[in-house]
PDB file of C-alpha atoms in Angstrom:
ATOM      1  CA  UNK A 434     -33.797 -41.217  34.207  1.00 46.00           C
ATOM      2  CA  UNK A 435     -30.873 -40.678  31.887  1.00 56.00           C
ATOM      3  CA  UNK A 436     -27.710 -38.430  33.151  1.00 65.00           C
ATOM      4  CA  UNK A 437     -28.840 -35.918  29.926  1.00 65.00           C
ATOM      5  CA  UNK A 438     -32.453 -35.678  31.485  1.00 66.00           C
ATOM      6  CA  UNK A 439     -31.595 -34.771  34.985  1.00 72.00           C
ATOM      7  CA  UNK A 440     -29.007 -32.382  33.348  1.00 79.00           C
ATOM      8  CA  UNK A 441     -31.965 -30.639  31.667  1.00 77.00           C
ATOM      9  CA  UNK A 442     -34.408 -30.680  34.866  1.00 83.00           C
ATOM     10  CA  UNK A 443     -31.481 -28.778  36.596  1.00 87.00           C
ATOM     11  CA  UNK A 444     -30.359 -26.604  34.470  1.00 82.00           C
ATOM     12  CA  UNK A 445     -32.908 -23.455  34.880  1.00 85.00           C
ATOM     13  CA  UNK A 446     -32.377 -23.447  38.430  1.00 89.00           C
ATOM     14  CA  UNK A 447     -29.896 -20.755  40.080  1.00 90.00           C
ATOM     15  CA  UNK A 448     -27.297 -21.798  42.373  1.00 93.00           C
ATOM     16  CA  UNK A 449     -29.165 -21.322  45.584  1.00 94.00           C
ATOM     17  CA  UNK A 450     -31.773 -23.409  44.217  1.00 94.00           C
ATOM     18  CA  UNK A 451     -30.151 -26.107  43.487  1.00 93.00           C
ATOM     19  CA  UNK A 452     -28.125 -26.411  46.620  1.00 94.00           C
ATOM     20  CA  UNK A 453     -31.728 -26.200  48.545  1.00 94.00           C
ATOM     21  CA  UNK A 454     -32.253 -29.179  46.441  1.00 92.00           C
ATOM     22  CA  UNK A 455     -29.307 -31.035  46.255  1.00 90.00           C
ATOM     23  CA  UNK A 456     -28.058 -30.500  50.317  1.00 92.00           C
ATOM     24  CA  UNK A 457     -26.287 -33.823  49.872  1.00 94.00           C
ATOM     25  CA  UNK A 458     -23.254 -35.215  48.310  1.00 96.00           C
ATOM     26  CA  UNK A 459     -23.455 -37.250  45.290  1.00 94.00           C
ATOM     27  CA  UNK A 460     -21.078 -39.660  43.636  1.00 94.00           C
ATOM     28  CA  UNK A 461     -20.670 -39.674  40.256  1.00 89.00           C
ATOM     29  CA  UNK A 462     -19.836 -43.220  38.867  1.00 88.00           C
ATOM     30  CA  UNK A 463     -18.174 -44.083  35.469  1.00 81.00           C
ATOM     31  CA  UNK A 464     -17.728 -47.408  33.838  1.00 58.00           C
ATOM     32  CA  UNK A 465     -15.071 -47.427  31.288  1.00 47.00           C
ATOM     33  CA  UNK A 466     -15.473 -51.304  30.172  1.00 42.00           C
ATOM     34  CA  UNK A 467     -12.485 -51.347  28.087  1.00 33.00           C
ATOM     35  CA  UNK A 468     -10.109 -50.166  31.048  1.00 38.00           C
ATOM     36  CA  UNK A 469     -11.067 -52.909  32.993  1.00 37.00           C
ATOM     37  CA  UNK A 470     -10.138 -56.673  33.174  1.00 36.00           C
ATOM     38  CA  UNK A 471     -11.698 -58.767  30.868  1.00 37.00           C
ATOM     39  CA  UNK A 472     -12.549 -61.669  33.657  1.00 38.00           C
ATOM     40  CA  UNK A 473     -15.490 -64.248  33.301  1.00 41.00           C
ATOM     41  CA  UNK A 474     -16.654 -62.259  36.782  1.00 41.00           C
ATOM     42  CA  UNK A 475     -17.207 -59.054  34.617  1.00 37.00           C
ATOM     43  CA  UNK A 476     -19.555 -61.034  32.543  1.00 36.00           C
ATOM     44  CA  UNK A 477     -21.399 -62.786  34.921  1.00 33.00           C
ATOM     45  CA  UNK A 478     -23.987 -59.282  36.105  1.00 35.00           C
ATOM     46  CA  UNK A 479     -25.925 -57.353  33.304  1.00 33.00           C
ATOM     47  CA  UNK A 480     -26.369 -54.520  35.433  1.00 37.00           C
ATOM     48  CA  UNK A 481     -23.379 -52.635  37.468  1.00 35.00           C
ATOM     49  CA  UNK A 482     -25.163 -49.868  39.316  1.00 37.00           C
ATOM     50  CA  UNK A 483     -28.571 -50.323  41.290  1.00 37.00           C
ATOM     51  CA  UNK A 484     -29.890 -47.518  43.142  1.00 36.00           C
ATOM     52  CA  UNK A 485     -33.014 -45.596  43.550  1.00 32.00           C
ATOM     53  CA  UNK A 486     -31.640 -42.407  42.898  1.00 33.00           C
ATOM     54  CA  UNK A 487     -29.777 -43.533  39.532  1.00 34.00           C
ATOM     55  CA  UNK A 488     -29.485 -41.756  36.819  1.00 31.00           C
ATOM     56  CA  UNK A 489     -27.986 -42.872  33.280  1.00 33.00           C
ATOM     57  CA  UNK A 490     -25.752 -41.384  30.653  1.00 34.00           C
ATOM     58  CA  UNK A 491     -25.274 -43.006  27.429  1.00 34.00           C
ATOM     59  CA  UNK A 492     -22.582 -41.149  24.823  1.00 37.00           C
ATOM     60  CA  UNK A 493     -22.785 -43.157  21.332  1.00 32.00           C
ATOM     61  CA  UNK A 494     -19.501 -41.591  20.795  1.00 35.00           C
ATOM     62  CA  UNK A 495     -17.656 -43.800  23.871  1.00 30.00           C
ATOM     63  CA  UNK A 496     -18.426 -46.848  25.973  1.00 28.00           C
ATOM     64  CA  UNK A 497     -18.525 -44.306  28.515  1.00 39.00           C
ATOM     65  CA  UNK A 498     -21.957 -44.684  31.325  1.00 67.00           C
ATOM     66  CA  UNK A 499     -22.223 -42.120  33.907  1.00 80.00           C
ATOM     67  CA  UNK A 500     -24.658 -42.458  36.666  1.00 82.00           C
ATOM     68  CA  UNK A 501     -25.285 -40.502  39.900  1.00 84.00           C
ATOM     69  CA  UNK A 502     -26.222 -41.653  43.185  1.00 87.00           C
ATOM     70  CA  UNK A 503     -26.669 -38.764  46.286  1.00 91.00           C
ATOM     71  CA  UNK A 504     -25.554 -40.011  49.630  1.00 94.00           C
ATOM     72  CA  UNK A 505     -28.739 -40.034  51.141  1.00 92.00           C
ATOM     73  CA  UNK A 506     -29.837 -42.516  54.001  1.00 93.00           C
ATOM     74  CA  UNK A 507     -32.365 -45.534  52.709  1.00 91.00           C
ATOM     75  CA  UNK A 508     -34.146 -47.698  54.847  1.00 91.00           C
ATOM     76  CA  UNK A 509     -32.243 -50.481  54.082  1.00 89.00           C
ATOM     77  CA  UNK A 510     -29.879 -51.002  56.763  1.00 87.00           C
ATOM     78  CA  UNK A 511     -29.226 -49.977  60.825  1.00 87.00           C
ATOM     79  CA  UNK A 512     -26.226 -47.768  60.123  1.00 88.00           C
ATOM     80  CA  UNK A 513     -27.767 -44.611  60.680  1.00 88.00           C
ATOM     81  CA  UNK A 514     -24.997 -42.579  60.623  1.00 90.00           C
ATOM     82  CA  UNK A 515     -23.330 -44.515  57.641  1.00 94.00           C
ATOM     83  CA  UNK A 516     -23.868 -44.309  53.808  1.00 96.00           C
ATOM     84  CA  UNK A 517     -23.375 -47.793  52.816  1.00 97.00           C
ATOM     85  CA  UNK A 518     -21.667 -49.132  49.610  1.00 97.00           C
ATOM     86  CA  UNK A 519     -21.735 -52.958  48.598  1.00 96.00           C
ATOM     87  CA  UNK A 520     -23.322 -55.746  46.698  1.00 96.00           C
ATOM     88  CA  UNK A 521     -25.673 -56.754  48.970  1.00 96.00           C
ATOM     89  CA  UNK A 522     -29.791 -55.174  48.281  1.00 95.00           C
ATOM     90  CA  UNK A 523     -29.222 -53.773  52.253  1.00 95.00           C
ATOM     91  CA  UNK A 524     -26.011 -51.099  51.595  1.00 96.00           C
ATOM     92  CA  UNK A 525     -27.760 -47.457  50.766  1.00 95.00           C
ATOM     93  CA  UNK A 526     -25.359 -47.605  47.316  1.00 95.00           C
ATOM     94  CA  UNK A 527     -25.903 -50.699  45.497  1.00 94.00           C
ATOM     95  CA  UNK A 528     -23.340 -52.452  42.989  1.00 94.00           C
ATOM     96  CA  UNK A 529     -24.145 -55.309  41.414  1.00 92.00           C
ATOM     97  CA  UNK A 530     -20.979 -56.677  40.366  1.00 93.00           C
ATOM     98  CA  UNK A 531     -19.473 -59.979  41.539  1.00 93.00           C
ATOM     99  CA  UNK A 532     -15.875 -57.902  42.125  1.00 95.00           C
ATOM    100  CA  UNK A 533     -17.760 -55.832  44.678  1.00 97.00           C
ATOM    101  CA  UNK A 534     -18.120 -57.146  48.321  1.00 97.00           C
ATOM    102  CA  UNK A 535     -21.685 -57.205  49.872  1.00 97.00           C
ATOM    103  CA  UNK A 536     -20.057 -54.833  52.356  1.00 97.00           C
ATOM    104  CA  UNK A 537     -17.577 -53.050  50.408  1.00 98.00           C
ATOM    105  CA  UNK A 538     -17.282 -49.671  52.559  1.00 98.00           C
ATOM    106  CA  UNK A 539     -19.172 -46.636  53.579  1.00 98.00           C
ATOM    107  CA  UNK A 540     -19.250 -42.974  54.020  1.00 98.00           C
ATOM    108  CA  UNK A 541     -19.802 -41.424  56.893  1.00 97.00           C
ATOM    109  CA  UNK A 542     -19.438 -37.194  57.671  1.00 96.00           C
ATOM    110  CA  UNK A 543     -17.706 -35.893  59.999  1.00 94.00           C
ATOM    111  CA  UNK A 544     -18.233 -31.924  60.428  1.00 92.00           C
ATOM    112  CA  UNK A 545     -17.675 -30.328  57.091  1.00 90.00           C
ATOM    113  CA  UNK A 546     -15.351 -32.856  55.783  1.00 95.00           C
ATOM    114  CA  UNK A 547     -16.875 -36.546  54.310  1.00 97.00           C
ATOM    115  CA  UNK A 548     -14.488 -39.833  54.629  1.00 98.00           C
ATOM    116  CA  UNK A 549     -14.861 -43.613  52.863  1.00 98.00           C
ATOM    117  CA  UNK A 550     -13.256 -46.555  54.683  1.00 98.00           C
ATOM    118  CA  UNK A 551     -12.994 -49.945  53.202  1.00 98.00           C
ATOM    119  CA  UNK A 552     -14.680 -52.530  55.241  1.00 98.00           C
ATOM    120  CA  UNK A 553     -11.907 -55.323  54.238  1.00 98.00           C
ATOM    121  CA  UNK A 554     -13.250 -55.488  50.973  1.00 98.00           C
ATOM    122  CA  UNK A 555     -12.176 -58.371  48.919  1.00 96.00           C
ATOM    123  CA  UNK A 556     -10.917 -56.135  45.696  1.00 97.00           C
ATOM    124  CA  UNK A 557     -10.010 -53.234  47.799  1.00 97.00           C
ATOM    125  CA  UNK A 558     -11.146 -49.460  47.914  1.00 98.00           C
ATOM    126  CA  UNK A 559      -8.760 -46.837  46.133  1.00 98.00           C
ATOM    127  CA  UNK A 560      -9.029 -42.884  46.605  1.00 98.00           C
ATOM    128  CA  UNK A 561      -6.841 -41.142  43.792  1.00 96.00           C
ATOM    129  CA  UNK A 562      -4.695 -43.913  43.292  1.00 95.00           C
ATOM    130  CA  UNK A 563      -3.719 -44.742  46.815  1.00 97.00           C
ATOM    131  CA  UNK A 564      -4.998 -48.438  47.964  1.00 97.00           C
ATOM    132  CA  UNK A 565      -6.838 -47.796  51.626  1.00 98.00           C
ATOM    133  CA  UNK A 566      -6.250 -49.877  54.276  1.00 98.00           C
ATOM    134  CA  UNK A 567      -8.889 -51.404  55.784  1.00 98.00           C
ATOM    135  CA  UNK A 568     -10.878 -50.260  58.334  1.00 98.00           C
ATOM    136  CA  UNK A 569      -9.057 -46.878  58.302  1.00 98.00           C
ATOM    137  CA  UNK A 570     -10.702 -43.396  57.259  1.00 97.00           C
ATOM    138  CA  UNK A 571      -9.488 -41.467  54.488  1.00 98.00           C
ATOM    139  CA  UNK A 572     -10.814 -38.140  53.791  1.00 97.00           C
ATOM    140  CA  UNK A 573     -12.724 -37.245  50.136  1.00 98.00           C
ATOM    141  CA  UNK A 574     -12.317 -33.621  48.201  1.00 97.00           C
ATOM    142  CA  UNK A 575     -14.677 -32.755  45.669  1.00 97.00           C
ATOM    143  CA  UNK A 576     -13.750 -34.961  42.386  1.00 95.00           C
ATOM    144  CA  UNK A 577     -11.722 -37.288  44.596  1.00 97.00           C
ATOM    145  CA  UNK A 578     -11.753 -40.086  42.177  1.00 97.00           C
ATOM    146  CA  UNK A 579     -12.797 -43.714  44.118  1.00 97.00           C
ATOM    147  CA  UNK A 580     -12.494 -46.849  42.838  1.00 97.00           C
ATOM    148  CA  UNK A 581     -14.112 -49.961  44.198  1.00 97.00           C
ATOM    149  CA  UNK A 582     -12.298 -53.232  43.370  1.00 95.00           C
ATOM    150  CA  UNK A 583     -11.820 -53.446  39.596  1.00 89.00           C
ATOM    151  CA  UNK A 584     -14.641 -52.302  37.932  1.00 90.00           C
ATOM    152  CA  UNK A 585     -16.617 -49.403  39.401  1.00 94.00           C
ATOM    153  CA  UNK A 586     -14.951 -45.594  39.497  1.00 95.00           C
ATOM    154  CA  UNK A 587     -17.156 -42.897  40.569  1.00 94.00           C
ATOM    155  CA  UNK A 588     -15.744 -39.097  41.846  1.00 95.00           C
ATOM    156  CA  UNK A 589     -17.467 -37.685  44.986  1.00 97.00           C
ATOM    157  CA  UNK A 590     -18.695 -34.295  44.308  1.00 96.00           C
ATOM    158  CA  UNK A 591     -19.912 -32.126  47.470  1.00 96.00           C
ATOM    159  CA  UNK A 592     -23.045 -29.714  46.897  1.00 95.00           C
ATOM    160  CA  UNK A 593     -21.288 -27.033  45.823  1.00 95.00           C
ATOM    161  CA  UNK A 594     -18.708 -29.170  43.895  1.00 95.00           C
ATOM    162  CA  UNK A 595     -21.326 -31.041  42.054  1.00 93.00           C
ATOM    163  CA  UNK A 596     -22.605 -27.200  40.787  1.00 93.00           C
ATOM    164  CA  UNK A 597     -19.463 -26.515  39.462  1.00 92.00           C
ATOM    165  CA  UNK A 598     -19.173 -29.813  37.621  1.00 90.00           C
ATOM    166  CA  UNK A 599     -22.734 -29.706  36.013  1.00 88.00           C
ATOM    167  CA  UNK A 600     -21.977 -26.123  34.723  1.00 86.00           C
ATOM    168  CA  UNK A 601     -19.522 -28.044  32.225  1.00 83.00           C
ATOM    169  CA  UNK A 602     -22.569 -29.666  30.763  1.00 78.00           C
ATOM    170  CA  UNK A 603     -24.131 -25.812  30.101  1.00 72.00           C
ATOM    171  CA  UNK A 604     -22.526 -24.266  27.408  1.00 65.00           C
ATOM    172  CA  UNK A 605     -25.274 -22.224  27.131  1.00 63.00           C
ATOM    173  CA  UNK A 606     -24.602 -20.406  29.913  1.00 58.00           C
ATOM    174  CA  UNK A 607     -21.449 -19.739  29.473  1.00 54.00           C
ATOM    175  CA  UNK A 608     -21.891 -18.626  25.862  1.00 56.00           C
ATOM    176  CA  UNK A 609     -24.570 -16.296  27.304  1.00 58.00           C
ATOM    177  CA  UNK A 610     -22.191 -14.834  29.645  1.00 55.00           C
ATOM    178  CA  UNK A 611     -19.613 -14.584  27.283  1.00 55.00           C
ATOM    179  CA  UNK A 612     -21.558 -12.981  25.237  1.00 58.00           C
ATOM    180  CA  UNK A 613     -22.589 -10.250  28.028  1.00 57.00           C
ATOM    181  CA  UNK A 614     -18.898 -10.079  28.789  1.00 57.00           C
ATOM    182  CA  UNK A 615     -17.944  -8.860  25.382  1.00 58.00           C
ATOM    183  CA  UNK A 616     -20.771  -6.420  25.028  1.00 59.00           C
ATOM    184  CA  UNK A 617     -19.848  -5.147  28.679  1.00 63.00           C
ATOM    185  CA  UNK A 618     -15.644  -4.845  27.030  1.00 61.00           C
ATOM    186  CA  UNK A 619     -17.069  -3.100  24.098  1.00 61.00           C
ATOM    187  CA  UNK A 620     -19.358   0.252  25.943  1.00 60.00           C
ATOM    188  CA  UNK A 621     -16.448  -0.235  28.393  1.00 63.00           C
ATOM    189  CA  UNK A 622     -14.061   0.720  25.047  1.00 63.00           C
ATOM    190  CA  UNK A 623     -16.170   3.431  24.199  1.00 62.00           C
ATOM    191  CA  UNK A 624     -15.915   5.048  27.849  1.00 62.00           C
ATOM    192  CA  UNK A 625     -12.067   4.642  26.932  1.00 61.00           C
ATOM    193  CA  UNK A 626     -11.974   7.017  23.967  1.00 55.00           C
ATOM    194  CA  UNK A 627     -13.885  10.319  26.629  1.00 50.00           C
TER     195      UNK A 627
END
């Protein structure tokens, strides 16, 4: 399903329906193909993101593809208290790209708060920036922007941070409410002049 469609399926819901729906964090991933090393690795897979719960942006004014995956549990794999992300068809996130490790790293929460660790990936795991060491938690914030090895970005977006970012995507609404907002000014103006 492209990014655009699940925007659309989405967007008549209220806020407390769509965190019934969406109880579970989601990453957001972007590939930017001209920000990335042109290596005969890169050119090797046709396909960078493989999940089940993928969906897929295309802008024809960028290069830009946005997918989503939720951090939900599969099947795949005995970690049951792990969200998995690697190359290999087991891992709950798949990413097929030969940069990524078969066992790259994987999410895991703990209380309110959600962490990544790196499982001594060959290309490394990055949270805004800063390279993580290996085996070591790190703790994620709502657009926390991760990068696996070279090629694949993606932001982690909680529930209720993932509602905020859609509403960008809804002018709509906004020019709806802006719209209310001005007539509201307005009688408030009149109520002025008494």
């Amino acid at each position: 399903m492209h990014f655009s469609d699940y925007l659309k399926s989405v967007q008549l819901l209220s806020e407390e329906q769509f965190l019934r729906i969406h109880a579970v964090p989601a990453l957001i991933f972007c590939s930017q193909t001209e920000n990335f090393p042109d290596s005969d690795d890169n050119k090797k897979t046709d396909a960078w993101l493989e999940h089940k719960t993928v969906f897929f942006e295309t802008s024809s004014e960028t290069t830009n593809h946005k997918t989503i995956a939720f951090l939900r549990k599969s099947n795949r794999n005995p970690f049951k208290d792990f969200i998995t992300v690697g190359r290999a068809a087991n891992n709950d996130v798949v990413l097929n790209k030969a940069t990524i490790s078969k066992a790259h790293a994987f999410l895991v929460q703990k209380g309110l708060m959600w962490q990544i660790t790196d499982q001594k990936s060959s290309n490394s795991t990055y949270v805004d920036g800063n390279k993580l060491e290996p085996l070591q938690p790190y703790h994620l914030h709502d657009n926390s922007v991760i990068r696996f090895g070279f090629e694949v970005q993606a932001s982690f977006y909680s529930p209720n941070g993932l509602w905020s970012y859609i509403q960008i995507y809804q002018p709509e609404k906004y020019q709806k409410l802006f719209s209310n907002v001005k007539h509201l000014n307005k009688n408030l103006s009149a109520f002025g002049d008494l």
